[in-house]
Amino acid sequence: GLFKEITCERTLLGEPLPKNLVILGACNPQRRKNPKATFDNDIGIKKDRYETQRLAHIVGSISLLYTVVSIPETMLEYVCDYGYLDPETETKY
């Protein structure tokens, strides 16, 4: 796709990008919701457990904290893992 062309091939619609243009990106890992949050999102809406489980089976991502689109396979060679923050440090941020 277009994003892969810009970040990996340094072109836009086949035209070279300027040498002084720096491209940065970030990839987010999948994070699961707390199981209680799947059924009760603390805004006064209780979801039917059966319906939630049925949707989870169909969609497969209802238990994720946020939507993560998988990175294209052609971009995997550009991924660097910098680790993660421990819970205490993350709370400070």
PDB file of C-alpha atoms in Angstrom, residues 35-78:
ATOM      1  CA  PRO A  35     -12.368  -9.683  31.412  1.00  0.00           C
ATOM      2  CA  LYS A  36     -14.784  -7.621  33.551  1.00  0.00           C
ATOM      3  CA  ALA A  37     -14.445  -4.682  31.131  1.00  0.00           C
ATOM      4  CA  THR A  38     -15.598  -6.868  28.260  1.00  0.00           C
ATOM      5  CA  PHE A  39     -19.028  -7.185  29.881  1.00  0.00           C
ATOM      6  CA  ASP A  40     -19.228  -3.942  31.864  1.00  0.00           C
ATOM      7  CA  ASN A  41     -17.562  -0.845  30.477  1.00  0.00           C
ATOM      8  CA  ASP A  42     -18.365   1.288  33.532  1.00  0.00           C
ATOM      9  CA  ILE A  43     -20.557   3.769  31.663  1.00  0.00           C
ATOM     10  CA  GLY A  44     -23.825   2.254  32.761  1.00  0.00           C
ATOM     11  CA  ILE A  45     -24.146  -0.233  29.915  1.00  0.00           C
ATOM     12  CA  LYS A  46     -24.252  -3.897  30.754  1.00  0.00           C
ATOM     13  CA  LYS A  47     -23.711  -6.165  27.778  1.00  0.00           C
ATOM     14  CA  ASP A  48     -25.476  -9.495  27.596  1.00  0.00           C
ATOM     15  CA  ARG A  49     -22.814 -12.145  28.269  1.00  0.00           C
ATOM     16  CA  TYR A  50     -24.198 -14.537  25.630  1.00  0.00           C
ATOM     17  CA  GLU A  51     -24.326 -11.802  22.984  1.00  0.00           C
ATOM     18  CA  THR A  52     -20.788 -10.667  23.820  1.00  0.00           C
ATOM     19  CA  GLN A  53     -19.438 -14.201  23.573  1.00  0.00           C
ATOM     20  CA  ARG A  54     -21.275 -14.722  20.274  1.00  0.00           C
ATOM     21  CA  LEU A  55     -19.821 -11.496  18.878  1.00  0.00           C
ATOM     22  CA  ALA A  56     -16.360 -12.414  20.156  1.00  0.00           C
ATOM     23  CA  HIS A  57     -16.603 -15.688  18.266  1.00  0.00           C
ATOM     24  CA  ILE A  58     -17.654 -13.873  15.067  1.00  0.00           C
ATOM     25  CA  VAL A  59     -15.406 -10.805  15.331  1.00  0.00           C
ATOM     26  CA  GLY A  60     -12.567 -12.277  17.386  1.00  0.00           C
ATOM     27  CA  SER A  61     -11.358  -8.933  18.691  1.00  0.00           C
ATOM     28  CA  ILE A  62     -14.031  -7.823  21.157  1.00  0.00           C
ATOM     29  CA  SER A  63     -11.681  -8.583  24.052  1.00  0.00           C
ATOM     30  CA  LEU A  64      -8.952  -6.275  22.706  1.00  0.00           C
ATOM     31  CA  LEU A  65      -8.413  -2.953  24.473  1.00  0.00           C
ATOM     32  CA  TYR A  66      -8.166  -1.149  21.123  1.00  0.00           C
ATOM     33  CA  THR A  67      -8.115  -2.068  17.446  1.00  0.00           C
ATOM     34  CA  VAL A  68      -4.725  -3.014  16.039  1.00  0.00           C
ATOM     35  CA  VAL A  69      -4.334  -3.502  12.303  1.00  0.00           C
ATOM     36  CA  SER A  70      -1.628  -6.042  11.529  1.00  0.00           C
ATOM     37  CA  ILE A  71       1.509  -4.645   9.947  1.00  0.00           C
ATOM     38  CA  PRO A  72       2.066  -5.742   6.338  1.00  0.00           C
ATOM     39  CA  GLU A  73       4.518  -8.631   6.084  1.00  0.00           C
ATOM     40  CA  THR A  74       6.762  -6.580   3.783  1.00  0.00           C
ATOM     41  CA  MET A  75       7.341  -4.071   6.604  1.00  0.00           C
ATOM     42  CA  LEU A  76       8.329  -6.562   9.319  1.00  0.00           C
ATOM     43  CA  GLU A  77      12.048  -6.192   8.569  1.00  0.00           C
ATOM     44  CA  TYR A  78      11.809  -2.545   9.665  1.00  0.00           C
TER      45      TYR A  78
END
